[in-house]
CSV table of C-alpha atoms in Angstrom, one decimal:
chain,number,residue,atom,x,y,z
A,2,MET,CA,110.6,20.9,79.8
A,3,ALA,CA,114.0,21.1,79.1
A,4,LYS,CA,116.1,18.4,78.4
A,5,ILE,CA,119.7,17.3,80.3
A,6,LEU,CA,122.6,15.9,78.5
A,7,LEU,CA,124.1,13.1,80.1
A,8,VAL,CA,127.9,12.4,79.2
A,9,GLU,CA,129.5,9.8,80.2
A,10,ASP,CA,132.1,6.6,79.2
A,11,GLU,CA,131.4,4.3,81.2
A,12,SER,CA,127.8,2.7,79.8
A,13,MET,CA,126.7,0.8,82.9
A,14,ILE,CA,126.9,4.2,84.5
A,15,LEU,CA,125.2,6.6,81.3
A,16,GLU,CA,122.2,3.4,81.6
A,17,MET,CA,122.1,3.6,85.6
A,18,THR,CA,122.2,7.5,86.0
A,19,GLN,CA,119.8,8.3,82.9
A,20,GLY,CA,117.1,5.4,84.2
A,21,ILE,CA,117.6,7.8,87.8
A,22,LEU,CA,116.7,11.0,85.8
A,23,GLU,CA,113.8,9.7,83.6
A,24,THR,CA,112.5,8.0,87.0
A,25,GLN,CA,112.4,10.9,88.4
A,26,GLY,CA,110.6,12.9,85.2
A,27,TYR,CA,113.4,14.1,83.6
A,28,ARG,CA,114.2,14.0,79.6
A,29,VAL,CA,117.2,12.8,79.4
A,30,LEU,CA,119.9,13.2,75.9
A,31,PRO,CA,122.6,10.3,76.8
A,32,ALA,CA,126.0,10.7,74.9
A,33,SER,CA,129.1,8.8,75.2
A,34,THR,CA,131.5,10.6,74.2
A,35,PRO,CA,132.6,14.4,74.4
A,36,ALA,CA,132.1,14.5,70.6
A,37,ASP,CA,128.5,12.8,70.4
A,38,ALA,CA,127.7,15.4,72.8
A,39,ILE,CA,129.0,18.7,70.6
A,40,GLN,CA,126.7,16.9,68.3
A,41,ILE,CA,123.8,16.6,70.1
A,42,THR,CA,124.3,20.0,71.5
A,43,LEU,CA,124.4,21.5,67.8
A,44,LYS,CA,121.2,19.6,67.1
A,45,HIS,CA,119.3,20.1,70.3
A,46,ALA,CA,120.6,22.8,71.9
A,47,ASN,CA,117.7,25.4,71.8
A,48,ASP,CA,116.0,21.9,74.1
A,49,ILE,CA,118.8,21.8,76.6
A,50,GLY,CA,118.9,23.1,79.6
A,51,LEU,CA,121.4,21.2,82.1
A,52,LEU,CA,124.6,19.5,81.0
A,53,LEU,CA,125.9,17.2,83.6
A,54,THR,CA,129.1,15.6,82.4
A,55,ASP,CA,131.9,13.0,83.9
A,56,VAL,CA,134.8,15.3,84.6
A,57,ILE,CA,137.1,12.8,83.5
A,58,MET,CA,136.9,11.1,80.1
A,59,PRO,CA,139.0,10.1,77.3
A,60,LYS,CA,139.7,13.0,74.8
A,61,MET,CA,138.2,15.7,76.6
A,62,ASN,CA,137.6,16.1,80.3
A,63,GLY,CA,134.4,17.3,81.5
A,64,ARG,CA,135.6,20.4,81.9
A,65,ASP,CA,137.0,21.4,78.5
A,66,LEU,CA,133.9,19.9,77.4
A,67,ALA,CA,131.6,22.5,78.7
A,68,GLN,CA,133.5,25.2,77.5
A,69,LYS,CA,133.2,24.3,74.1
A,70,LEU,CA,129.2,23.3,74.3
A,71,LEU,CA,128.9,27.2,76.4
A,72,ASP,CA,130.0,28.7,72.6
A,73,ILE,CA,127.4,26.6,71.0
A,74,HIS,CA,124.7,27.5,74.0
A,75,PRO,CA,126.3,30.6,76.6
A,76,THR,CA,123.0,29.6,78.7
A,77,LEU,CA,123.7,26.4,80.0
A,78,LYS,CA,123.9,25.8,82.6
A,79,CYS,CA,127.2,22.5,83.5
A,80,LEU,CA,126.5,20.4,86.5
A,81,PHE,CA,130.3,17.8,86.6
A,82,MET,CA,129.9,14.6,88.6
């Protein structure tokens, strides 16, 4: 089963969303910054099926992050929240 890369800069929302997804049986790779998400993708690109990312984050918005990750993993599906 492919994993969800979850990117959210607010720790409470990150933990809550991760918990909800895992309760539903999904495997989640959490990241609290876009830089963390890029590093996780470099390590686990073949395991990630979906990017679920916050749109508004400091230093890099979700759309720019998605484009960087698509350069690494071109078939990555993206969902913005």
